[in-house]
Each structure stands twice: as structure tokens, then as C-alpha cells.
Amino acid sequence: MSDPQDSVLHKVDGDGVALVTLNRPERRNGWTPSLEARFFEVMAALDADPAVRVVVVTGAGKTFCPGMDTGRLEEIAGKPLDLRGRRPPAHLWRFRKPMIAAVNGACAGIGLVLALVCDVRFAAEKARFSTAFARRGLAGEYGVTWLLPRLIGVGRATDLLLSSRVIDADEALGMGLVNGVVAGPDDVVSAAREYAREIARRCAPTSLAMLRHQLQADSQSDLPTALTAAYRAMTAAVEGPAFREGLDSFVEGRPPVFPGLPADYRPEAITGRRLPEVDHEPGG
């Protein structure tokens, strides 16, 4: 695909659910630096857009993302790896809105890491998953050796990383890699969007941003630190307009009408906890 702008598509529905589509079906949505740059550009715009409340990520055609594009792998084989200016999927920890992965087909390598940093994952019945790194002569990339054990446990993660075996959607569900399995690739996007709409309609954007921050930060801290940060978050929440609307709508028996996420709402400023920097160091 000649135009990098077309490599990632996005549209927002009336409920504030954004559908982001990796759009290189002629290359099975293989990851490239230009697609990566466009993807993060789109995500930054969606983070800043007050109309957007939840994001669904999927792939065009029959695959989600099978990893790095084979053409790119040919380019870098046997050469020093230059990661200057690059960002890993874990950069999205600072994204303030829920991310739902609709895995419609093959999901491996960096594509799997992208799915791991989403908050909830749905898979099509015919979707297949693999870490893939060991079968390509590669190391565990983009933090997968940190992310995967925390989601499915050390034993299962070790199995998938060392064997690089391919697993189907049902096995992925059984080990907690995905949250649900849906019959077809088109249906999985519909299911993910409907789940996202339920969140967008019923949940406060400030609560969603704070919860996402807490989940990421608390996974790297002890309980006393988590509690201290939670008390700060609790104090800020009860003083805010979202709590008033959440309480009033519940008492009145009506759907809530929560205000959008303010541009200056930063959970880390409330909790006093910054997530660690995860972007690559120059020359790393």
C-alpha cells in the first residue's frame, strides 16, 4: 500500500466507539515502521478526541496482525537494529480509554503483543495465536516476556514462548489469553463493538481512564502503594461531576449521561504515580 495514511483506518460511531483497523490486507497486515507511526498517530488523536470513549482494534481482511512484515524482516536481517524514534505497543499504557481487541485471524509476534496491551480481547473462532519469536531465531520482543506471564501465568507463558506453537481460539480462551470466542471474523468485530458500546453508554470516562491507569500501575507495585494511590483517586472521584451523575442516574432509574473526558484529565497527576517510560532509548 503506497500511502501510509491508508495503512490504519479509523471511524467513530454515535456512541463514541472508535474502530481502528490495521489496513494492509495485501500483506496480511504485517507490521512496519510506517504502519507503526500511523497507528500511534491515530491513537493519539483518538485519545485527545472527547467524542471517543472506547476503542476497538482489528485487522482488515482475514488476519489481525501476524507479526512484522516479512519484507521488513529481510531488510534488518544481519544488520544492527536501529530503534530510534520507535515505540512499542506498551506505549499505549498511557492511553486513557479502554482498548478492545477484535482478533479476526492470525495474531503473532508484535501482533500478539498489540493484543496483549488491549484491555479485553475477543477472538474469531478460526483465529490462531503464536508468539513466533523462537521459530524465527528472535528474542522475546516488545516486552512480551513481561506481559504474557502476567496475563496467563508463568507456566503457560513459558510454554507458548519456548515452543512458539500455534494455538486456536478455544485454547486461548481456556488459558485466559482472550475473553471470548465468536463464530466468525465479521461477527467478532460486531461483538467487540457491542461490548464497547455498553461501556461507552454506561461508564464514566474519568472512571475508565483512572481504572486503566490503576491496573497498569498496580501491576508494578506493592499493596500499600496501591492503597495510598487509591485513596487519592477516591477523593478526587467523589468530588467530581461523574460521581454526581452516576449516583443521580442510579437513584432516578435512568441511563447516565456522563461528561466526556476532559483534555487535561491525567490520572497520574491525581494518584502521584507515573507509569515507567517504555519507549525505546536512542540507539537501543
PDB file of C-alpha atoms in Angstrom:
ATOM      1  CA  MET A   1       0.000   0.000   0.000  1.00  0.00           C
ATOM      2  CA  SER A   2       1.610   3.239  -1.160  1.00  0.00           C
ATOM      3  CA  ASP A   3       0.050   5.742   1.207  1.00  0.00           C
ATOM      4  CA  PRO A   4       0.975   5.279   4.900  1.00  0.00           C
ATOM      5  CA  GLN A   5      -2.146   7.256   5.804  1.00  0.00           C
ATOM      6  CA  ASP A   6      -4.262   4.368   4.486  1.00  0.00           C
ATOM      7  CA  SER A   7      -2.380   1.723   6.484  1.00  0.00           C
ATOM      8  CA  VAL A   8      -4.533   2.411   9.562  1.00  0.00           C
ATOM      9  CA  LEU A   9      -8.186   3.370   9.211  1.00  0.00           C
ATOM     10  CA  HIS A  10     -10.486   4.698  11.918  1.00  0.00           C
ATOM     11  CA  LYS A  11     -14.094   5.754  12.337  1.00  0.00           C
ATOM     12  CA  VAL A  12     -16.175   6.767  15.342  1.00  0.00           C
ATOM     13  CA  ASP A  13     -19.847   5.855  15.837  1.00  0.00           C
ATOM     14  CA  GLY A  14     -22.560   7.811  17.627  1.00  0.00           C
ATOM     15  CA  ASP A  15     -21.853   6.096  20.956  1.00  0.00           C
ATOM     16  CA  GLY A  16     -18.230   7.184  20.966  1.00  0.00           C
ATOM     17  CA  VAL A  17     -16.780   3.813  19.944  1.00  0.00           C
ATOM     18  CA  ALA A  18     -13.832   4.149  17.578  1.00  0.00           C
ATOM     19  CA  LEU A  19     -12.998   1.261  15.247  1.00  0.00           C
ATOM     20  CA  VAL A  20      -9.290   1.213  14.356  1.00  0.00           C
ATOM     21  CA  THR A  21      -8.345  -1.127  11.522  1.00  0.00           C
ATOM     22  CA  LEU A  22      -4.854  -2.219  10.521  1.00  0.00           C
ATOM     23  CA  ASN A  23      -5.278  -1.943   6.778  1.00  0.00           C
ATOM     24  CA  ARG A  24      -2.617  -3.786   4.825  1.00  0.00           C
ATOM     25  CA  PRO A  25      -4.641  -6.861   3.788  1.00  0.00           C
ATOM     26  CA  GLU A  26      -2.428  -7.435   0.753  1.00  0.00           C
ATOM     27  CA  ARG A  27       0.413  -8.018   3.253  1.00  0.00           C
ATOM     28  CA  ARG A  28      -1.797  -9.729   5.848  1.00  0.00           C
ATOM     29  CA  ASN A  29      -1.499  -6.566   7.983  1.00  0.00           C
ATOM     30  CA  GLY A  30       2.195  -7.214   8.559  1.00  0.00           C
ATOM     31  CA  TRP A  31       3.685  -4.605  10.891  1.00  0.00           C
ATOM     32  CA  THR A  32       6.110  -1.997   9.517  1.00  0.00           C
ATOM     33  CA  PRO A  33       7.674   1.171  10.958  1.00  0.00           C
ATOM     34  CA  SER A  34       5.409   3.330   8.758  1.00  0.00           C
ATOM     35  CA  LEU A  35       2.278   1.467   9.892  1.00  0.00           C
ATOM     36  CA  GLU A  36       3.513   1.792  13.479  1.00  0.00           C
ATOM     37  CA  ALA A  37       3.946   5.551  13.136  1.00  0.00           C
ATOM     38  CA  ARG A  38       0.495   5.927  11.596  1.00  0.00           C
ATOM     39  CA  PHE A  39      -1.077   3.694  14.259  1.00  0.00           C
ATOM     40  CA  PHE A  40       0.271   5.776  17.127  1.00  0.00           C
ATOM     41  CA  GLU A  41      -0.693   8.974  15.304  1.00  0.00           C
ATOM     42  CA  VAL A  42      -4.291   7.719  15.063  1.00  0.00           C
ATOM     43  CA  MET A  43      -4.325   6.600  18.692  1.00  0.00           C
ATOM     44  CA  ALA A  44      -3.028   9.975  19.883  1.00  0.00           C
ATOM     45  CA  ALA A  45      -5.841  11.717  18.000  1.00  0.00           C
ATOM     46  CA  LEU A  46      -8.443   9.369  19.490  1.00  0.00           C
ATOM     47  CA  ASP A  47      -7.053   9.909  22.988  1.00  0.00           C
ATOM     48  CA  ALA A  48      -7.478  13.666  22.562  1.00  0.00           C
ATOM     49  CA  ASP A  49     -10.944  13.460  20.979  1.00  0.00           C
ATOM     50  CA  PRO A  50     -13.640  13.998  23.670  1.00  0.00           C
ATOM     51  CA  ALA A  51     -16.195  12.219  21.463  1.00  0.00           C
ATOM     52  CA  VAL A  52     -14.256   8.949  21.725  1.00  0.00           C
ATOM     53  CA  ARG A  53     -14.930   6.792  24.768  1.00  0.00           C
ATOM     54  CA  VAL A  54     -13.747   3.287  23.801  1.00  0.00           C
ATOM     55  CA  VAL A  55     -11.501   1.948  21.012  1.00  0.00           C
ATOM     56  CA  VAL A  56     -11.811  -1.373  19.174  1.00  0.00           C
ATOM     57  CA  VAL A  57      -8.710  -2.561  17.285  1.00  0.00           C
ATOM     58  CA  THR A  58      -8.918  -5.113  14.456  1.00  0.00           C
ATOM     59  CA  GLY A  59      -7.338  -6.066  11.141  1.00  0.00           C
ATOM     60  CA  ALA A  60      -8.587  -5.799   7.573  1.00  0.00           C
ATOM     61  CA  GLY A  61      -9.243  -8.969   5.624  1.00  0.00           C
ATOM     62  CA  LYS A  62      -8.618 -12.385   7.142  1.00  0.00           C
ATOM     63  CA  THR A  63      -5.872 -11.564   9.646  1.00  0.00           C
ATOM     64  CA  PHE A  64      -5.367  -9.424  12.728  1.00  0.00           C
ATOM     65  CA  CYS A  65      -1.586  -8.990  12.551  1.00  0.00           C
ATOM     66  CA  PRO A  66       0.768 -11.964  12.048  1.00  0.00           C
ATOM     67  CA  GLY A  67       3.801 -10.003  13.214  1.00  0.00           C
ATOM     68  CA  MET A  68       6.436  -7.943  11.455  1.00  0.00           C
ATOM     69  CA  ASP A  69       6.101  -7.776   7.683  1.00  0.00           C
ATOM     70  CA  THR A  70       8.399 -10.351   6.064  1.00  0.00           C
ATOM     71  CA  GLY A  71       9.825  -7.664   3.785  1.00  0.00           C
ATOM     72  CA  ARG A  72      10.876  -5.702   6.839  1.00  0.00           C
ATOM     73  CA  LEU A  73      12.467  -8.816   8.340  1.00  0.00           C
ATOM     74  CA  GLU A  74      14.505  -9.263   5.161  1.00  0.00           C
ATOM     75  CA  GLU A  75      15.702  -5.637   5.456  1.00  0.00           C
ATOM     76  CA  ILE A  76      17.014  -5.951   9.003  1.00  0.00           C
ATOM     77  CA  ALA A  77      18.446  -9.495   8.957  1.00  0.00           C
ATOM     78  CA  GLY A  78      22.155  -9.471   9.834  1.00  0.00           C
ATOM     79  CA  LYS A  79      22.289  -5.725  10.437  1.00  0.00           C
ATOM     80  CA  PRO A  80      22.428  -3.571  13.614  1.00  0.00           C
ATOM     81  CA  LEU A  81      18.898  -2.914  14.811  1.00  0.00           C
ATOM     82  CA  ASP A  82      18.092   0.796  14.985  1.00  0.00           C
ATOM     83  CA  LEU A  83      15.063   1.509  17.179  1.00  0.00           C
ATOM     84  CA  ARG A  84      15.477   5.283  17.412  1.00  0.00           C
ATOM     85  CA  GLY A  85      12.123   7.033  17.340  1.00  0.00           C
ATOM     86  CA  ARG A  86      10.228   3.755  17.610  1.00  0.00           C
ATOM     87  CA  ARG A  87       7.522   2.996  20.160  1.00  0.00           C
ATOM     88  CA  PRO A  88       6.473  -0.449  21.457  1.00  0.00           C
ATOM     89  CA  PRO A  89       2.791  -1.378  21.883  1.00  0.00           C
ATOM     90  CA  ALA A  90       3.207  -0.873  25.652  1.00  0.00           C
ATOM     91  CA  HIS A  91       3.408   2.853  24.874  1.00  0.00           C
ATOM     92  CA  LEU A  92      -0.391   2.573  24.944  1.00  0.00           C
ATOM     93  CA  TRP A  93      -0.346   2.189  28.707  1.00  0.00           C
ATOM     94  CA  ARG A  94      -0.758   5.946  28.785  1.00  0.00           C
ATOM     95  CA  PHE A  95      -3.788   5.813  26.501  1.00  0.00           C
ATOM     96  CA  ARG A  96      -6.705   6.970  28.642  1.00  0.00           C
ATOM     97  CA  LYS A  97      -9.564   4.985  27.097  1.00  0.00           C
ATOM     98  CA  PRO A  98     -10.401   1.270  27.109  1.00  0.00           C
ATOM     99  CA  MET A  99      -8.999  -0.754  24.217  1.00  0.00           C
ATOM    100  CA  ILE A 100     -10.781  -3.856  22.954  1.00  0.00           C
ATOM    101  CA  ALA A 101      -9.032  -6.215  20.524  1.00  0.00           C
ATOM    102  CA  ALA A 102     -11.197  -7.939  17.895  1.00  0.00           C
ATOM    103  CA  VAL A 103      -8.823 -10.673  16.750  1.00  0.00           C
ATOM    104  CA  ASN A 104     -10.299 -11.752  13.420  1.00  0.00           C
ATOM    105  CA  GLY A 105      -7.469 -14.031  12.258  1.00  0.00           C
ATOM    106  CA  ALA A 106      -3.755 -14.733  12.619  1.00  0.00           C
ATOM    107  CA  CYS A 107      -2.205 -12.982  15.622  1.00  0.00           C
ATOM    108  CA  ALA A 108       1.513 -13.475  16.248  1.00  0.00           C
ATOM    109  CA  GLY A 109       4.734 -11.677  17.146  1.00  0.00           C
ATOM    110  CA  ILE A 110       4.200  -7.955  17.566  1.00  0.00           C
ATOM    111  CA  GLY A 111       0.555  -8.521  16.618  1.00  0.00           C
ATOM    112  CA  LEU A 112       0.184 -10.668  19.728  1.00  0.00           C
ATOM    113  CA  VAL A 113       1.900  -8.009  21.836  1.00  0.00           C
ATOM    114  CA  LEU A 114      -0.571  -5.431  20.493  1.00  0.00           C
ATOM    115  CA  ALA A 115      -3.445  -7.679  21.553  1.00  0.00           C
ATOM    116  CA  LEU A 116      -1.857  -8.134  24.989  1.00  0.00           C
ATOM    117  CA  VAL A 117      -1.794  -4.398  25.718  1.00  0.00           C
ATOM    118  CA  CYS A 118      -5.506  -4.153  24.937  1.00  0.00           C
ATOM    119  CA  ASP A 119      -7.743  -4.420  27.986  1.00  0.00           C
ATOM    120  CA  VAL A 120     -10.137  -7.060  26.655  1.00  0.00           C
ATOM    121  CA  ARG A 121      -9.721  -9.461  23.729  1.00  0.00           C
ATOM    122  CA  PHE A 122     -12.343 -11.198  21.597  1.00  0.00           C
ATOM    123  CA  ALA A 123     -11.298 -13.812  19.033  1.00  0.00           C
ATOM    124  CA  ALA A 124     -12.955 -15.241  15.958  1.00  0.00           C
ATOM    125  CA  GLU A 125     -13.421 -18.997  16.128  1.00  0.00           C
ATOM    126  CA  LYS A 126     -10.795 -19.532  13.403  1.00  0.00           C
ATOM    127  CA  ALA A 127      -8.250 -17.098  14.849  1.00  0.00           C
ATOM    128  CA  ARG A 128      -4.823 -18.522  15.599  1.00  0.00           C
ATOM    129  CA  PHE A 129      -2.184 -17.257  18.036  1.00  0.00           C
ATOM    130  CA  SER A 130       1.573 -17.727  18.334  1.00  0.00           C
ATOM    131  CA  THR A 131       4.451 -15.923  19.990  1.00  0.00           C
ATOM    132  CA  ALA A 132       6.506 -16.966  16.895  1.00  0.00           C
ATOM    133  CA  PHE A 133       9.818 -15.471  18.080  1.00  0.00           C
ATOM    134  CA  ALA A 134      11.711 -18.714  18.750  1.00  0.00           C
ATOM    135  CA  ARG A 135      10.767 -20.108  15.332  1.00  0.00           C
ATOM    136  CA  ARG A 136      12.252 -17.020  13.663  1.00  0.00           C
ATOM    137  CA  GLY A 137      15.503 -17.054  15.627  1.00  0.00           C
ATOM    138  CA  LEU A 138      14.490 -13.986  17.605  1.00  0.00           C
ATOM    139  CA  ALA A 139      14.403 -12.944  21.256  1.00  0.00           C
ATOM    140  CA  GLY A 140      11.176 -12.215  23.086  1.00  0.00           C
ATOM    141  CA  GLU A 141      10.371  -8.776  21.682  1.00  0.00           C
ATOM    142  CA  TYR A 142       8.491  -5.648  22.786  1.00  0.00           C
ATOM    143  CA  GLY A 143       8.129  -6.770  26.414  1.00  0.00           C
ATOM    144  CA  VAL A 144       6.232  -9.986  25.616  1.00  0.00           C
ATOM    145  CA  THR A 145       8.171 -11.869  28.321  1.00  0.00           C
ATOM    146  CA  TRP A 146       6.837  -9.361  30.870  1.00  0.00           C
ATOM    147  CA  LEU A 147       3.301  -9.013  29.512  1.00  0.00           C
ATOM    148  CA  LEU A 148       2.338 -12.604  28.741  1.00  0.00           C
ATOM    149  CA  PRO A 149       3.120 -14.223  32.140  1.00  0.00           C
ATOM    150  CA  ARG A 150       1.099 -11.555  33.919  1.00  0.00           C
ATOM    151  CA  LEU A 151      -1.930 -12.387  31.812  1.00  0.00           C
ATOM    152  CA  ILE A 152      -1.874 -16.196  31.625  1.00  0.00           C
ATOM    153  CA  GLY A 153       0.684 -17.252  34.247  1.00  0.00           C
ATOM    154  CA  VAL A 154       4.352 -18.171  34.070  1.00  0.00           C
ATOM    155  CA  GLY A 155       3.873 -21.840  33.135  1.00  0.00           C
ATOM    156  CA  ARG A 156       1.579 -21.217  30.186  1.00  0.00           C
ATOM    157  CA  ALA A 157       3.591 -18.229  29.000  1.00  0.00           C
ATOM    158  CA  THR A 158       6.791 -20.296  29.124  1.00  0.00           C
ATOM    159  CA  ASP A 159       5.143 -22.992  27.015  1.00  0.00           C
ATOM    160  CA  LEU A 160       3.968 -20.520  24.359  1.00  0.00           C
ATOM    161  CA  LEU A 161       7.278 -18.657  24.259  1.00  0.00           C
ATOM    162  CA  LEU A 162       9.618 -21.650  24.134  1.00  0.00           C
ATOM    163  CA  SER A 163       7.581 -23.751  21.725  1.00  0.00           C
ATOM    164  CA  SER A 164       6.172 -20.910  19.605  1.00  0.00           C
ATOM    165  CA  ARG A 165       3.389 -23.378  18.890  1.00  0.00           C
ATOM    166  CA  VAL A 166       0.187 -22.201  17.268  1.00  0.00           C
ATOM    167  CA  ILE A 167      -2.943 -22.312  19.430  1.00  0.00           C
ATOM    168  CA  ASP A 168      -6.554 -21.931  18.387  1.00  0.00           C
ATOM    169  CA  ALA A 169      -9.158 -19.581  19.825  1.00  0.00           C
ATOM    170  CA  ASP A 170     -10.659 -22.156  22.182  1.00  0.00           C
ATOM    171  CA  GLU A 171      -7.288 -22.917  23.773  1.00  0.00           C
ATOM    172  CA  ALA A 172      -6.596 -19.197  24.013  1.00  0.00           C
ATOM    173  CA  LEU A 173      -9.912 -18.786  25.842  1.00  0.00           C
ATOM    174  CA  GLY A 174      -9.156 -21.654  28.203  1.00  0.00           C
ATOM    175  CA  MET A 175      -5.846 -20.127  29.280  1.00  0.00           C
ATOM    176  CA  GLY A 176      -7.243 -16.597  29.647  1.00  0.00           C
ATOM    177  CA  LEU A 177      -5.466 -15.144  26.635  1.00  0.00           C
ATOM    178  CA  VAL A 178      -8.821 -13.985  25.247  1.00  0.00           C
ATOM    179  CA  ASN A 179     -12.068 -13.121  26.987  1.00  0.00           C
ATOM    180  CA  GLY A 180     -14.493 -14.541  24.450  1.00  0.00           C
ATOM    181  CA  VAL A 181     -14.726 -16.521  21.189  1.00  0.00           C
ATOM    182  CA  VAL A 182     -17.153 -15.541  18.431  1.00  0.00           C
ATOM    183  CA  ALA A 183     -18.228 -17.593  15.424  1.00  0.00           C
ATOM    184  CA  GLY A 184     -16.851 -15.555  12.506  1.00  0.00           C
ATOM    185  CA  PRO A 185     -14.323 -12.817  11.683  1.00  0.00           C
ATOM    186  CA  ASP A 186     -17.047 -10.283  10.903  1.00  0.00           C
ATOM    187  CA  ASP A 187     -19.023 -11.294  13.969  1.00  0.00           C
ATOM    188  CA  VAL A 188     -16.031 -10.788  16.255  1.00  0.00           C
ATOM    189  CA  VAL A 189     -15.834  -7.119  15.295  1.00  0.00           C
ATOM    190  CA  SER A 190     -19.566  -6.729  15.908  1.00  0.00           C
ATOM    191  CA  ALA A 191     -19.278  -8.439  19.289  1.00  0.00           C
ATOM    192  CA  ALA A 192     -16.330  -6.281  20.311  1.00  0.00           C
ATOM    193  CA  ARG A 193     -18.113  -3.111  19.227  1.00  0.00           C
ATOM    194  CA  GLU A 194     -21.270  -4.050  21.106  1.00  0.00           C
ATOM    195  CA  TYR A 195     -19.250  -4.722  24.241  1.00  0.00           C
ATOM    196  CA  ALA A 196     -17.511  -1.380  23.749  1.00  0.00           C
ATOM    197  CA  ARG A 197     -20.839   0.407  23.265  1.00  0.00           C
ATOM    198  CA  GLU A 198     -22.103  -0.964  26.568  1.00  0.00           C
ATOM    199  CA  ILE A 199     -19.050   0.547  28.265  1.00  0.00           C
ATOM    200  CA  ALA A 200     -19.417   3.823  26.372  1.00  0.00           C
ATOM    201  CA  ARG A 201     -23.096   4.172  27.291  1.00  0.00           C
ATOM    202  CA  ARG A 202     -22.925   3.166  30.947  1.00  0.00           C
ATOM    203  CA  CYS A 203     -19.466   4.006  32.314  1.00  0.00           C
ATOM    204  CA  ALA A 204     -17.874   7.330  33.233  1.00  0.00           C
ATOM    205  CA  PRO A 205     -14.887   8.299  31.041  1.00  0.00           C
ATOM    206  CA  THR A 206     -12.956   9.593  34.043  1.00  0.00           C
ATOM    207  CA  SER A 207     -13.511   6.300  35.876  1.00  0.00           C
ATOM    208  CA  LEU A 208     -12.350   4.343  32.829  1.00  0.00           C
ATOM    209  CA  ALA A 209      -9.187   6.415  32.494  1.00  0.00           C
ATOM    210  CA  MET A 210      -8.429   6.081  36.207  1.00  0.00           C
ATOM    211  CA  LEU A 211      -9.103   2.337  36.307  1.00  0.00           C
ATOM    212  CA  ARG A 212      -6.865   1.728  33.311  1.00  0.00           C
ATOM    213  CA  HIS A 213      -4.104   3.710  34.995  1.00  0.00           C
ATOM    214  CA  GLN A 214      -4.572   1.885  38.291  1.00  0.00           C
ATOM    215  CA  LEU A 215      -4.467  -1.543  36.676  1.00  0.00           C
ATOM    216  CA  GLN A 216      -1.192  -0.756  34.919  1.00  0.00           C
ATOM    217  CA  ALA A 217       0.444   0.976  37.881  1.00  0.00           C
ATOM    218  CA  ASP A 218      -0.707  -1.546  40.483  1.00  0.00           C
ATOM    219  CA  SER A 219       0.713  -4.442  38.472  1.00  0.00           C
ATOM    220  CA  GLN A 220       4.147  -2.978  39.245  1.00  0.00           C
ATOM    221  CA  SER A 221       3.759  -2.006  42.904  1.00  0.00           C
ATOM    222  CA  ASP A 222       3.038  -3.347  46.365  1.00  0.00           C
ATOM    223  CA  LEU A 223      -0.312  -3.182  48.143  1.00  0.00           C
ATOM    224  CA  PRO A 224       0.465  -0.221  50.472  1.00  0.00           C
ATOM    225  CA  THR A 225       1.498   1.894  47.479  1.00  0.00           C
ATOM    226  CA  ALA A 226      -1.634   0.849  45.591  1.00  0.00           C
ATOM    227  CA  LEU A 227      -3.836   1.718  48.559  1.00  0.00           C
ATOM    228  CA  THR A 228      -2.286   5.160  49.000  1.00  0.00           C
ATOM    229  CA  ALA A 229      -2.870   5.924  45.337  1.00  0.00           C
ATOM    230  CA  ALA A 230      -6.416   4.536  45.547  1.00  0.00           C
ATOM    231  CA  TYR A 231      -7.291   6.872  48.422  1.00  0.00           C
ATOM    232  CA  ARG A 232      -6.186   9.846  46.326  1.00  0.00           C
ATOM    233  CA  ALA A 233      -8.234   8.592  43.382  1.00  0.00           C
ATOM    234  CA  MET A 234     -11.270   8.008  45.592  1.00  0.00           C
ATOM    235  CA  THR A 235     -11.130  11.554  46.975  1.00  0.00           C
ATOM    236  CA  ALA A 236     -10.912  13.081  43.513  1.00  0.00           C
ATOM    237  CA  ALA A 237     -13.733  10.897  42.190  1.00  0.00           C
ATOM    238  CA  VAL A 238     -16.331  11.736  44.850  1.00  0.00           C
ATOM    239  CA  GLU A 239     -15.685  15.445  44.305  1.00  0.00           C
ATOM    240  CA  GLY A 240     -16.171  15.199  40.544  1.00  0.00           C
ATOM    241  CA  PRO A 241     -19.272  15.582  38.355  1.00  0.00           C
ATOM    242  CA  ALA A 242     -19.182  11.980  37.112  1.00  0.00           C
ATOM    243  CA  PHE A 243     -19.959  10.620  40.573  1.00  0.00           C
ATOM    244  CA  ARG A 244     -22.878  13.016  40.963  1.00  0.00           C
ATOM    245  CA  GLU A 245     -24.310  11.880  37.620  1.00  0.00           C
ATOM    246  CA  GLY A 246     -23.655   8.215  38.374  1.00  0.00           C
ATOM    247  CA  LEU A 247     -25.499   8.478  41.685  1.00  0.00           C
ATOM    248  CA  ASP A 248     -28.392  10.572  40.338  1.00  0.00           C
ATOM    249  CA  SER A 249     -28.971   8.313  37.327  1.00  0.00           C
ATOM    250  CA  PHE A 250     -28.990   5.237  39.547  1.00  0.00           C
ATOM    251  CA  VAL A 251     -31.488   6.749  42.021  1.00  0.00           C
ATOM    252  CA  GLU A 252     -33.687   8.057  39.197  1.00  0.00           C
ATOM    253  CA  GLY A 253     -33.585   4.799  37.277  1.00  0.00           C
ATOM    254  CA  ARG A 254     -32.359   6.315  34.014  1.00  0.00           C
ATOM    255  CA  PRO A 255     -29.333   5.847  31.767  1.00  0.00           C
ATOM    256  CA  PRO A 256     -26.387   8.001  32.855  1.00  0.00           C
ATOM    257  CA  VAL A 257     -25.237  10.981  30.815  1.00  0.00           C
ATOM    258  CA  PHE A 258     -21.623  11.242  31.842  1.00  0.00           C
ATOM    259  CA  PRO A 259     -19.497  14.201  30.789  1.00  0.00           C
ATOM    260  CA  GLY A 260     -16.721  13.475  28.313  1.00  0.00           C
ATOM    261  CA  LEU A 261     -13.124  13.020  29.328  1.00  0.00           C
ATOM    262  CA  PRO A 262     -11.525  16.429  29.918  1.00  0.00           C
ATOM    263  CA  ALA A 263      -8.446  17.073  27.808  1.00  0.00           C
ATOM    264  CA  ASP A 264      -6.432  17.850  30.933  1.00  0.00           C
ATOM    265  CA  TYR A 265      -7.553  14.786  32.933  1.00  0.00           C
ATOM    266  CA  ARG A 266      -4.404  12.923  33.896  1.00  0.00           C
ATOM    267  CA  PRO A 267      -4.771  10.036  36.378  1.00  0.00           C
ATOM    268  CA  GLU A 268      -1.068  10.138  37.245  1.00  0.00           C
ATOM    269  CA  ALA A 269      -1.454  13.718  38.454  1.00  0.00           C
ATOM    270  CA  ILE A 270      -4.175  12.579  40.859  1.00  0.00           C
ATOM    271  CA  THR A 271      -2.518   9.417  42.158  1.00  0.00           C
ATOM    272  CA  GLY A 272       1.013  10.791  42.126  1.00  0.00           C
ATOM    273  CA  ARG A 273       2.204   7.717  40.240  1.00  0.00           C
ATOM    274  CA  ARG A 274       3.778   7.851  36.812  1.00  0.00           C
ATOM    275  CA  LEU A 275       3.963   4.736  34.721  1.00  0.00           C
ATOM    276  CA  PRO A 276       7.529   3.859  33.723  1.00  0.00           C
ATOM    277  CA  GLU A 277       8.823   5.075  30.392  1.00  0.00           C
ATOM    278  CA  VAL A 278       8.555   2.306  27.821  1.00  0.00           C
ATOM    279  CA  ASP A 279       9.667   3.989  24.595  1.00  0.00           C
ATOM    280  CA  HIS A 280      12.949   2.797  23.120  1.00  0.00           C
ATOM    281  CA  GLU A 281      16.130   4.613  24.039  1.00  0.00           C
ATOM    282  CA  PRO A 282      18.019   6.149  21.103  1.00  0.00           C
ATOM    283  CA  GLY A 283      20.237   3.534  19.571  1.00  0.00           C
ATOM    284  CA  GLY A 284      18.638   0.792  21.692  1.00  0.00           C
TER     285      GLY A 284
END
